PDB file of C-alpha atoms in Angstrom:
ATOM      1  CA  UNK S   1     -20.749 -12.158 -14.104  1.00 65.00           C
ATOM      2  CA  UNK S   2     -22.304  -8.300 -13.304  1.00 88.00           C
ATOM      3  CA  UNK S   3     -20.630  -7.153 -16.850  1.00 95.00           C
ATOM      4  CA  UNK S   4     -21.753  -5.554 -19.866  1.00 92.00           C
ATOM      5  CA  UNK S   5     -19.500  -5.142 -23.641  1.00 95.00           C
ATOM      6  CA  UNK S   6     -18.379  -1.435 -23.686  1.00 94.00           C
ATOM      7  CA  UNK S   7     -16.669   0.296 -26.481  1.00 91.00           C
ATOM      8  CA  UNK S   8     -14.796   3.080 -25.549  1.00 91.00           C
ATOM      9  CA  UNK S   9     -14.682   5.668 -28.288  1.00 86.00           C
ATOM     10  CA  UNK S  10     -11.090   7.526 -27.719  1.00 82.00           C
ATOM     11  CA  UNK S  11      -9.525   4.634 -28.399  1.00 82.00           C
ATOM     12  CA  UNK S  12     -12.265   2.061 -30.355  1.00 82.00           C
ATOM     13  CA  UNK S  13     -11.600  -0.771 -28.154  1.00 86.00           C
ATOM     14  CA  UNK S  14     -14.011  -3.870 -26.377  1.00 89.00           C
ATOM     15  CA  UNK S  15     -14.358  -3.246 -22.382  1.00 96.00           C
ATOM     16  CA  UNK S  16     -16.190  -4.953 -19.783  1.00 97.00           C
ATOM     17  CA  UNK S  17     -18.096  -3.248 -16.813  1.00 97.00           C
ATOM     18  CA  UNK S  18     -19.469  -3.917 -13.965  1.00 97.00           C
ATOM     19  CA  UNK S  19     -21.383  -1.157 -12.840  1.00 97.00           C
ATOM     20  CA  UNK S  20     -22.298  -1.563  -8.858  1.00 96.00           C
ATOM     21  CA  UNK S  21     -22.915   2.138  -8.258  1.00 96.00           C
ATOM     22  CA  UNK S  22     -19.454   2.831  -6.049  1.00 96.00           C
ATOM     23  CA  UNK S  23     -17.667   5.227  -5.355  1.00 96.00           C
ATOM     24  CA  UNK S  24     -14.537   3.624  -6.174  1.00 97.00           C
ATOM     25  CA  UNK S  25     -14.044   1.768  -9.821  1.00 97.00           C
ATOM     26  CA  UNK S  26     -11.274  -0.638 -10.457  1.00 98.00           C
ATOM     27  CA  UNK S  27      -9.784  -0.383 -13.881  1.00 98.00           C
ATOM     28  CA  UNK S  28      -7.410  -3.893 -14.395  1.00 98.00           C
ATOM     29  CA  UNK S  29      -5.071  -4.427 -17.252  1.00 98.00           C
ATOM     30  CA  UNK S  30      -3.965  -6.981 -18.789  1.00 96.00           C
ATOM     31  CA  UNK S  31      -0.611  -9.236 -19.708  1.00 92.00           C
ATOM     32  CA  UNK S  32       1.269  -8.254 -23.118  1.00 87.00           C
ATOM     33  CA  UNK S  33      -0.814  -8.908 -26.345  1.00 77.00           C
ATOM     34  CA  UNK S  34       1.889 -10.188 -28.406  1.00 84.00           C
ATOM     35  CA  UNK S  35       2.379 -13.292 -26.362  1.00 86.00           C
ATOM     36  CA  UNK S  36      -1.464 -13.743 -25.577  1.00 83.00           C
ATOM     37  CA  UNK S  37      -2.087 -11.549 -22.892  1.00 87.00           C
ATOM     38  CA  UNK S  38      -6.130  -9.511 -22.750  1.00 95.00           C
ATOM     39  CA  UNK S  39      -8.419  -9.350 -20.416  1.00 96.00           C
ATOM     40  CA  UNK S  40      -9.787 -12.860 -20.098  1.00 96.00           C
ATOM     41  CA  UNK S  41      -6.381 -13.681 -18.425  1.00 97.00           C
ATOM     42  CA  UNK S  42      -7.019 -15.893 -15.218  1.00 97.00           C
ATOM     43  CA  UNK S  43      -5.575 -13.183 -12.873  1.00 98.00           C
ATOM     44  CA  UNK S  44      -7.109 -10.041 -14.416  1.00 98.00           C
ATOM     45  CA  UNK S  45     -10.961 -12.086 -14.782  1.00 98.00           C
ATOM     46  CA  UNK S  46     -10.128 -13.464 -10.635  1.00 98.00           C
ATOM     47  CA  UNK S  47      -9.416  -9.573 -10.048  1.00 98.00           C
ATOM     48  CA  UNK S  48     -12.214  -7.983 -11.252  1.00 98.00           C
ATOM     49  CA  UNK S  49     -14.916 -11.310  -9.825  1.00 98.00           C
ATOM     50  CA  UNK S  50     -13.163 -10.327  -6.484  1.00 98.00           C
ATOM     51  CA  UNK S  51     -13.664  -6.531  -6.427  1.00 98.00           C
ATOM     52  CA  UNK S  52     -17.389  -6.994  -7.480  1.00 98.00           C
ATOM     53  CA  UNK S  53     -17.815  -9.305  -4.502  1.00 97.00           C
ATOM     54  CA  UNK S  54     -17.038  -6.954  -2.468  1.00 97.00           C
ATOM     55  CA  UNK S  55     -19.206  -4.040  -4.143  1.00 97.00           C
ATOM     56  CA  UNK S  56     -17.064  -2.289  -6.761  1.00 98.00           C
ATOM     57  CA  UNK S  57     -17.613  -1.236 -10.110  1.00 98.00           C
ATOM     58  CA  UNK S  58     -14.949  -2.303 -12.517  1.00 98.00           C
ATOM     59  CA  UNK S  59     -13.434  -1.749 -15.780  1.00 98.00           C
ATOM     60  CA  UNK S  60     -11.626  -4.978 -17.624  1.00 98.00           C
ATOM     61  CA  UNK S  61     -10.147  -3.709 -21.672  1.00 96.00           C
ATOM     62  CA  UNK S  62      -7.911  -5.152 -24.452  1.00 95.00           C
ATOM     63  CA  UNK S  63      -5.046  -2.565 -25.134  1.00 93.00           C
ATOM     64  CA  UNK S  64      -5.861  -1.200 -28.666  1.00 84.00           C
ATOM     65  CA  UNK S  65      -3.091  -0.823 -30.866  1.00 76.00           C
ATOM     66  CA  UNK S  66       0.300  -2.381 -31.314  1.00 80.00           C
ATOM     67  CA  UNK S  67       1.890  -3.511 -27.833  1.00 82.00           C
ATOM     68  CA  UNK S  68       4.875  -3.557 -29.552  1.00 86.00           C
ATOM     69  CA  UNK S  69       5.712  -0.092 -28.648  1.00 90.00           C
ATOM     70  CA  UNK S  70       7.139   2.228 -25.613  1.00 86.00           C
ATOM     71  CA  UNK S  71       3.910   1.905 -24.222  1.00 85.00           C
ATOM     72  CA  UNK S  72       2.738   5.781 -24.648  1.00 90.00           C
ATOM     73  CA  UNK S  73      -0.431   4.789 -25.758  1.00 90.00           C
ATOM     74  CA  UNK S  74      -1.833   2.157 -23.743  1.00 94.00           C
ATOM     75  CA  UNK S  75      -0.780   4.670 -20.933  1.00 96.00           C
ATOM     76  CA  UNK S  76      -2.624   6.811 -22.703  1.00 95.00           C
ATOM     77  CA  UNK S  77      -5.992   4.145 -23.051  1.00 95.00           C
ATOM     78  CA  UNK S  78      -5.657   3.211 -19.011  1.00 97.00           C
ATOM     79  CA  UNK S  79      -6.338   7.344 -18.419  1.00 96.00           C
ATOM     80  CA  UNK S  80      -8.916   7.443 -20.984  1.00 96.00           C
ATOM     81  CA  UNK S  81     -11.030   4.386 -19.348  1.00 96.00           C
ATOM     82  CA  UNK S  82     -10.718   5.915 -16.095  1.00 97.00           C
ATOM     83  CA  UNK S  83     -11.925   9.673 -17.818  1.00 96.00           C
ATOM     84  CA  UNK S  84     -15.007   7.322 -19.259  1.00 96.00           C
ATOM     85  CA  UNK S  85     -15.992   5.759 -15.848  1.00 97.00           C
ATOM     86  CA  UNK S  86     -15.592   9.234 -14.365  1.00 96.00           C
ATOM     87  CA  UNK S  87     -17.669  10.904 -17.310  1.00 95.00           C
ATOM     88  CA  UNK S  88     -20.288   8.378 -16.175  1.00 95.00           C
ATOM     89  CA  UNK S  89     -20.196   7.606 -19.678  1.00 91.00           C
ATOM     90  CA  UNK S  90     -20.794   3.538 -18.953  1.00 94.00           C
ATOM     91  CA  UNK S  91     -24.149   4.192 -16.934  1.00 91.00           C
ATOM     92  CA  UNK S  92     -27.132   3.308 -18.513  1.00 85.00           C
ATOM     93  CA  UNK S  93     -30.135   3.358 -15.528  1.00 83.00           C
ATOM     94  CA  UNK S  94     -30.829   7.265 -14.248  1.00 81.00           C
ATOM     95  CA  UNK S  95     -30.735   6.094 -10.523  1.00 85.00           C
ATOM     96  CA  UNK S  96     -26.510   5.746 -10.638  1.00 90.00           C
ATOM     97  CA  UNK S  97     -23.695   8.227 -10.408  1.00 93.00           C
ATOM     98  CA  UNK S  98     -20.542   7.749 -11.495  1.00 95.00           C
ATOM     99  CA  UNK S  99     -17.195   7.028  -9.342  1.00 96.00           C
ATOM    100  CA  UNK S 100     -15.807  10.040  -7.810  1.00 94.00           C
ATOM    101  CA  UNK S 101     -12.279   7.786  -7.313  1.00 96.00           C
ATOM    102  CA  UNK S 102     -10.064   5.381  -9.067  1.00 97.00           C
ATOM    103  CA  UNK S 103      -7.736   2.309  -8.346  1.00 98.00           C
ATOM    104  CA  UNK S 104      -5.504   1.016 -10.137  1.00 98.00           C
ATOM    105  CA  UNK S 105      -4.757  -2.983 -10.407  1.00 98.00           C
ATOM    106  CA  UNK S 106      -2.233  -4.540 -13.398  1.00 98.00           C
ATOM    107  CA  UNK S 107      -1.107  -7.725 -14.480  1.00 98.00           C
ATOM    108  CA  UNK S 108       2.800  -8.609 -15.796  1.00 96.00           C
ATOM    109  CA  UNK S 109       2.926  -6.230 -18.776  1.00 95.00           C
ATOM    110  CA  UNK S 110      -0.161  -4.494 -17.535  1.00 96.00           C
ATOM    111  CA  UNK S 111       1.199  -3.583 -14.019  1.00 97.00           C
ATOM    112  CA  UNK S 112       3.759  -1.355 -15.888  1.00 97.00           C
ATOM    113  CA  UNK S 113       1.597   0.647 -17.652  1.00 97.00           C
ATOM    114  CA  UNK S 114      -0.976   1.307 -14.694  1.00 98.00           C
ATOM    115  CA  UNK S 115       1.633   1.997 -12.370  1.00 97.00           C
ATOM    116  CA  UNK S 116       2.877   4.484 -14.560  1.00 97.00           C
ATOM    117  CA  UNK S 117      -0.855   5.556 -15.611  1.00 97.00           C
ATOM    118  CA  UNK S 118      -1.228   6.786 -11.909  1.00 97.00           C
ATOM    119  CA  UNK S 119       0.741   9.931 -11.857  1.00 95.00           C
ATOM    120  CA  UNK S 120      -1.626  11.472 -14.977  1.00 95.00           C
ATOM    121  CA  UNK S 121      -5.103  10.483 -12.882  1.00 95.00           C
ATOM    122  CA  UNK S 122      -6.035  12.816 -10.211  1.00 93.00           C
ATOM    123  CA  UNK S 123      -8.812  10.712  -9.017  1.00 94.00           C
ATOM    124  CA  UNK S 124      -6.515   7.583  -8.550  1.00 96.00           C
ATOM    125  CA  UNK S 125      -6.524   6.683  -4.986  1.00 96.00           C
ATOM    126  CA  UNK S 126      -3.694   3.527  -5.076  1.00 96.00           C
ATOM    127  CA  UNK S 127      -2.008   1.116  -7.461  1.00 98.00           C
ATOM    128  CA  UNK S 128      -1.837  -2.635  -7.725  1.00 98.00           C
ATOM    129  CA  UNK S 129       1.115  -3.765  -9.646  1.00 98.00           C
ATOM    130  CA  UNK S 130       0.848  -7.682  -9.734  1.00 98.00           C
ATOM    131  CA  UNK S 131       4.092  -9.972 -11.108  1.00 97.00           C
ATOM    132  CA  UNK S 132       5.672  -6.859 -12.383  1.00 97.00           C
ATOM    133  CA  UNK S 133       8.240  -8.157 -15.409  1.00 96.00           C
ATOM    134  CA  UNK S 134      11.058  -6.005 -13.774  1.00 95.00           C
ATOM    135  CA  UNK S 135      13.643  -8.086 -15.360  1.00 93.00           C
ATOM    136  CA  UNK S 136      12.637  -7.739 -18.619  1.00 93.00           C
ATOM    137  CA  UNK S 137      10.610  -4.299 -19.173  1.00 93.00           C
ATOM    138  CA  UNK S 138      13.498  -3.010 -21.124  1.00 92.00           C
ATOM    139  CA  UNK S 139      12.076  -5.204 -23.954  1.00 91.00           C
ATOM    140  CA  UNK S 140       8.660  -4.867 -23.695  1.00 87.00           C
ATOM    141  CA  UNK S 141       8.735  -0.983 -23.177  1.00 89.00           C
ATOM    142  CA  UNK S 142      11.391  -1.117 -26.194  1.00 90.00           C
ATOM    143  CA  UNK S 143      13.582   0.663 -23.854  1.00 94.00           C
ATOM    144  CA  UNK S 144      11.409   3.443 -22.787  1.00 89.00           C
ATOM    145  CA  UNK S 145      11.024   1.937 -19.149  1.00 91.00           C
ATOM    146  CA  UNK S 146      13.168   4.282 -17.344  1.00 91.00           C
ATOM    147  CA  UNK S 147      10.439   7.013 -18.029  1.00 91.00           C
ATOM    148  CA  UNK S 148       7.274   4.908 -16.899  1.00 95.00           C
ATOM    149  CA  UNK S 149       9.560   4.057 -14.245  1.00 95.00           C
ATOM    150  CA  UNK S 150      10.332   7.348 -12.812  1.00 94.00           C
ATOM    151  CA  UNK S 151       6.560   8.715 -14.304  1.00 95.00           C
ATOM    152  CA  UNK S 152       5.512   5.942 -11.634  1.00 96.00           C
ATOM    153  CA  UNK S 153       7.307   7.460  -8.632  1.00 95.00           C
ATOM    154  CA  UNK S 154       6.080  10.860  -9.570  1.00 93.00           C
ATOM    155  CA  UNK S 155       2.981  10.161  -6.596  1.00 92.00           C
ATOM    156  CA  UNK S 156       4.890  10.064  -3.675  1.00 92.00           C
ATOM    157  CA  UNK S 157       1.647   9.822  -1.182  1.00 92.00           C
ATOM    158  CA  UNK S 158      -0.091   7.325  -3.319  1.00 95.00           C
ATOM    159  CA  UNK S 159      -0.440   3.935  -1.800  1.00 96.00           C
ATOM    160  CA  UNK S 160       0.960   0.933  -3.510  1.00 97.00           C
ATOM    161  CA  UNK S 161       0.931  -2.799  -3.339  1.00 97.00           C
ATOM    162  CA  UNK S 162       3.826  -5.178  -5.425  1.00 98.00           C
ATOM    163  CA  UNK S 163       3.130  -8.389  -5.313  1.00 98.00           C
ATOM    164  CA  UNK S 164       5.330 -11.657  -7.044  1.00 97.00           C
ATOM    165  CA  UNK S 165       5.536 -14.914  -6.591  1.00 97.00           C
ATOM    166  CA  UNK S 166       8.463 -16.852  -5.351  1.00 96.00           C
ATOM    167  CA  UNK S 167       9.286 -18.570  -8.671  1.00 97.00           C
ATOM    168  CA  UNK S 168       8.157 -15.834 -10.446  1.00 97.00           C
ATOM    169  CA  UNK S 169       9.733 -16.773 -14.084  1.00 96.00           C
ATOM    170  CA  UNK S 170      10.800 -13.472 -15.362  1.00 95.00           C
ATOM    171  CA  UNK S 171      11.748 -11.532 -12.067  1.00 96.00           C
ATOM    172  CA  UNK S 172      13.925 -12.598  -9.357  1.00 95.00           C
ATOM    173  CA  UNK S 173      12.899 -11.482  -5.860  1.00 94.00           C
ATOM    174  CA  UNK S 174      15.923  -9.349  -5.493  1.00 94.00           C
ATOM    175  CA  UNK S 175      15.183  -7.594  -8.607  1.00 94.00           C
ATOM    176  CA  UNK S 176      12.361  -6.977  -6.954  1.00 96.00           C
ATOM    177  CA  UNK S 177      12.866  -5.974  -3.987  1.00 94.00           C
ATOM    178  CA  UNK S 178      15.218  -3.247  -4.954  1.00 94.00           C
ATOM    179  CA  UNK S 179      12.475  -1.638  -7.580  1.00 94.00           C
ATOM    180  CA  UNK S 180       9.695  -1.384  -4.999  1.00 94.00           C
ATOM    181  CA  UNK S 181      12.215  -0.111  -2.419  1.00 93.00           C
ATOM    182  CA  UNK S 182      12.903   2.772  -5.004  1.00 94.00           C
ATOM    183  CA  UNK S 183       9.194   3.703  -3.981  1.00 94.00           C
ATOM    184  CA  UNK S 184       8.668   5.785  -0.627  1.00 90.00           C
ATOM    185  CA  UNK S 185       8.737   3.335   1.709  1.00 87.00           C
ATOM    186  CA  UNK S 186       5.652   4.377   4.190  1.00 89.00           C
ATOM    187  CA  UNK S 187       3.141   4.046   1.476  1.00 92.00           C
ATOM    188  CA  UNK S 188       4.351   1.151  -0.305  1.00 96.00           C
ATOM    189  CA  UNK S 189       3.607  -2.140   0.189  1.00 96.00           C
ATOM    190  CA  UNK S 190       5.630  -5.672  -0.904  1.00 96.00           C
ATOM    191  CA  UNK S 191       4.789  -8.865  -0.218  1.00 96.00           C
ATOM    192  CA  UNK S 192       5.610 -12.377  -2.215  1.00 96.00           C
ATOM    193  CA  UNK S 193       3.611 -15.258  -2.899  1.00 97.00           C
ATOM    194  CA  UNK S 194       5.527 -18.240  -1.842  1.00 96.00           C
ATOM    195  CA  UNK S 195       5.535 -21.505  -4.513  1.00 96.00           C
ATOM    196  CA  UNK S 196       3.923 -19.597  -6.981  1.00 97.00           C
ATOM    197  CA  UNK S 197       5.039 -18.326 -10.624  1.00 97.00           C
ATOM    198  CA  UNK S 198       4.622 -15.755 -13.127  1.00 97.00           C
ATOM    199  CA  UNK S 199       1.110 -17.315 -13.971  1.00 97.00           C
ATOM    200  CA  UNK S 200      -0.509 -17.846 -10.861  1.00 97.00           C
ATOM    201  CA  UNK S 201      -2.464 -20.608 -12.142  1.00 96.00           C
ATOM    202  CA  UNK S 202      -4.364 -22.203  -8.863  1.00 96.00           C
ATOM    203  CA  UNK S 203      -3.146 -19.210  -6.716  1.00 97.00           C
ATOM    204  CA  UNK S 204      -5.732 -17.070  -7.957  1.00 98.00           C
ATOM    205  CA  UNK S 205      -7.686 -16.394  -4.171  1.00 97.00           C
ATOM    206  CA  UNK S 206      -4.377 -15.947  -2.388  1.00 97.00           C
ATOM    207  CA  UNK S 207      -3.529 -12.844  -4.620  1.00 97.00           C
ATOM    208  CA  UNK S 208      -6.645 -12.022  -3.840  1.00 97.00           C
ATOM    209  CA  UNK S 209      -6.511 -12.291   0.335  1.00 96.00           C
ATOM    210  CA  UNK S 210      -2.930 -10.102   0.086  1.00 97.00           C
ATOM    211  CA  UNK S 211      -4.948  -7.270  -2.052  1.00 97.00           C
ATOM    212  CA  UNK S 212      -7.729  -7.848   0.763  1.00 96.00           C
ATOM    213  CA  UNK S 213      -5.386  -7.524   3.832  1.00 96.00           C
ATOM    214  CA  UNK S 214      -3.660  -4.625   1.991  1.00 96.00           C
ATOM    215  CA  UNK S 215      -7.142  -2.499   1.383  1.00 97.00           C
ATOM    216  CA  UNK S 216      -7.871  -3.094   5.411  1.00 95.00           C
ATOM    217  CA  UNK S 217      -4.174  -1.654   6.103  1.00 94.00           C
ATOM    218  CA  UNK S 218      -4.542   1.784   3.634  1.00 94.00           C
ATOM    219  CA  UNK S 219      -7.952   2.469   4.014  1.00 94.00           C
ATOM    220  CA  UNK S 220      -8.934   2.258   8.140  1.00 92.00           C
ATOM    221  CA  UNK S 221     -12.038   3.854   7.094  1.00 91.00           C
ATOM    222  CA  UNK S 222     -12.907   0.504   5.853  1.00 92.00           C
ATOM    223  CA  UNK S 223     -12.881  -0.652   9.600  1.00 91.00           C
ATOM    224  CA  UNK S 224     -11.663  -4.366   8.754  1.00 92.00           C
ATOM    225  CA  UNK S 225     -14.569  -4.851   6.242  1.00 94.00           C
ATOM    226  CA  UNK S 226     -13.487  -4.577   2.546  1.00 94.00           C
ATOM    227  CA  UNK S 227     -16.874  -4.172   1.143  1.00 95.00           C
ATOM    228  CA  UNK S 228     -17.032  -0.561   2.467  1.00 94.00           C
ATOM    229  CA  UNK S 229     -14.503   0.888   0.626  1.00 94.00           C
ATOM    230  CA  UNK S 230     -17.023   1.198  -2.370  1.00 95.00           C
ATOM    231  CA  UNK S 231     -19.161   3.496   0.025  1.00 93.00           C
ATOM    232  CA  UNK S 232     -15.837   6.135   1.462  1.00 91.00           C
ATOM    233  CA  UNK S 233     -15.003   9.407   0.416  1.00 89.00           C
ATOM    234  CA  UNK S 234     -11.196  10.369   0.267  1.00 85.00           C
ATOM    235  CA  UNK S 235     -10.820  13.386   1.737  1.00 70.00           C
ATOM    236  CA  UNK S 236      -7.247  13.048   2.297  1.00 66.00           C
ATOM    237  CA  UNK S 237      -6.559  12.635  -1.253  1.00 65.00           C
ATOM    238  CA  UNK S 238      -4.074  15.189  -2.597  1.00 54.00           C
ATOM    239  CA  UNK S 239      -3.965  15.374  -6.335  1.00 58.00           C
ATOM    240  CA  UNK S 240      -0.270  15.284  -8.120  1.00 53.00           C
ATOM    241  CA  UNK S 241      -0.223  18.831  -8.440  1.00 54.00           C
ATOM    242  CA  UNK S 242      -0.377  19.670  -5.121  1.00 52.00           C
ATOM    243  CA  UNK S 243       2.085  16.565  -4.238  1.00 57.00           C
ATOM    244  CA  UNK S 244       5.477  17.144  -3.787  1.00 47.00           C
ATOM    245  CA  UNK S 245       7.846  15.011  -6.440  1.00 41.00           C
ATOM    246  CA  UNK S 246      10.983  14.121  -5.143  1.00 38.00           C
ATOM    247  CA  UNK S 247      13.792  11.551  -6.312  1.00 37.00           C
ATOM    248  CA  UNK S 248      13.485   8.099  -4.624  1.00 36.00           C
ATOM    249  CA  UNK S 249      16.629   6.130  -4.072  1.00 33.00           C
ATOM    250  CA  UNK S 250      16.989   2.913  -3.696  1.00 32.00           C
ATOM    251  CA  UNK S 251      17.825   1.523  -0.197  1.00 32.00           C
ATOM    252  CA  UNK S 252      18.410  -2.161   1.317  1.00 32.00           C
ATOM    253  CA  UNK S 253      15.331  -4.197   1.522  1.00 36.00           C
ATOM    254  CA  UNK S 254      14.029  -4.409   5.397  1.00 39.00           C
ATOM    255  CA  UNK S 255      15.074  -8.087   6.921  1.00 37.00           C
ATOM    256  CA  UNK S 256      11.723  -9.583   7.899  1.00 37.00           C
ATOM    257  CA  UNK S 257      13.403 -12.373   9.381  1.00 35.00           C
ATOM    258  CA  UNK S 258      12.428 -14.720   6.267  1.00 36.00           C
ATOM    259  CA  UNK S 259      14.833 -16.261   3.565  1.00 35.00           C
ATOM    260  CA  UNK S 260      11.874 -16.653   1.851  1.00 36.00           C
ATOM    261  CA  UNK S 261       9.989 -13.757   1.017  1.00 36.00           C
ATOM    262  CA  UNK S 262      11.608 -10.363  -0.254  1.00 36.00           C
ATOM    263  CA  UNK S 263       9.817  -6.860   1.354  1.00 44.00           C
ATOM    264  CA  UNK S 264      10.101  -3.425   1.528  1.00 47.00           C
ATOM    265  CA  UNK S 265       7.792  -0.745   3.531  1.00 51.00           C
ATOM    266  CA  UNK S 266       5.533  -3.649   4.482  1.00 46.00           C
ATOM    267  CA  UNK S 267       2.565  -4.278   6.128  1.00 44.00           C
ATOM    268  CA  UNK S 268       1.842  -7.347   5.487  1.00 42.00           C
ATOM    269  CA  UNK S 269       4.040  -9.858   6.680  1.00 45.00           C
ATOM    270  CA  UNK S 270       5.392 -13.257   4.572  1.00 47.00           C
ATOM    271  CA  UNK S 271       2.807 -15.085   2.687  1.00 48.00           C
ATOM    272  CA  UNK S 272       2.618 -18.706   3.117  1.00 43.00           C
TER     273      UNK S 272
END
């Protein structure tokens, strides 16, 4: 692997980085502690190998502090990684710059924190929320999820991709479906994994084609070829203050014609 051991100061904690000199870094997050979860989990390691294929610096950290919490803090930690990359803080050669732009891509437990996360980073350009424990953030937020929830929807032109699994074992596909249809539908994106769990053991490289087809559909700049986006500016980026927040309501999920697959303000189409 292209990484190198980090320590972030603000918040004394082990990263990994992969610095390939893009424009765009990828910060990914990690399951919840308590029941294993860091950032040598099998989908967040598959995550960040895939975005360095295709020519993007990325950030991998263990959440410092208790995860037993409302999950201020590691909110907190995903903006201060991003303010390090930005900082250029992680460079160590005088011939790099640092990313002028940020995405966002979490795991289970993780997914809720980056999603919310992306309303307090200017310079985040989209957010990946993969197997997002819906059905159960109550308890791992310790009932604070309704605020990360609506902090979440405060970007209403940021891009977003949901993805689960079909036998996802802590979120049903109706559950959902109805959260990512309280998004705004024209820049959100669902799409579920079919035969696959919470764990996506084996199923690592088809998470990986839906984030791929997904980065062709938001960013035409790319052209079809993923391993551009490192190299694009943003210039239609609007930063949250200039965004207007409005209340998103849930609506019924769009019928793709499949009994199968649950999605909501889709591009992509069912995934076999």
């Amino acid at each position: 692997m292209l990484e190198q051991k980090h320590t972030i100061p603000s918040f004394n904690t082990n990263a990994q980085i992969a610095d390939l000199n893009s424009r765009v870094a990828v910060i990914v997050t990690h399951p919840w502690g308590p029941l294993g979860g860091d950032m040598h989990n099998n989908v967040v390691v598959a995550a960040v190998l895939y975005f360095q294929s295709i020519g993007i610096t990325t950030l991998r950290f263990d959440f410092g502090s208790s995860q037993i919490s409302r999950g201020n803090a590691q909110v907190t930690q995903v903006q201060q990684a991003a303010h390090y990359l930005l900082q250029g803080n992680h460079i160590q050669t005088t011939n790099k710059k640092p990313p002028s732009y940020i995405l966002l891509c979490g795991y289970s437990y993780g997914s809720l924190i980056t999603a919310s996360a992306s309303a307090l980073i200017p310079q985040c350009i989209g957010c990946i929320s993969i197997a997002p424990p819906i059905s159960v953030q109550h308890w791992l937020l310790c009932f604070n999820h309704k605020f990360h929830s609506n902090q979440a929807r405060q970007r209403t032109s940021l891009p977003r991709l949901f993805v689960l699994g079909s036998h996802d074992n802590f979120t049903t596909q109706q559950a959902f479906s109805e959260y990512i249809c309280s998004f705004p539908h024209e820049k959100t994106t669902g799409a579920v994994l079919k035969g696959a769990n919470h764990f996506f053991l084996k199923r690592e490289s088809d998470i990986m084609s839906i984030i791929a087809t997904w980065l062709v559909s938001t960013y035409p700049a790319c052209r079809g070829n993923v391993e551009t986006l490192g190299t694009l500016e943003f210039p239609q980026f609007v930063p949250p203050a200039q965004e207007k927040t409005r209340e998103a309501t849930s609506t019924t999920p769009n019928d793709n014609g499949s009994k199968n697959s649950a999605l909501c303000g889709c591009n992509l189409g069912p995934v076999l």
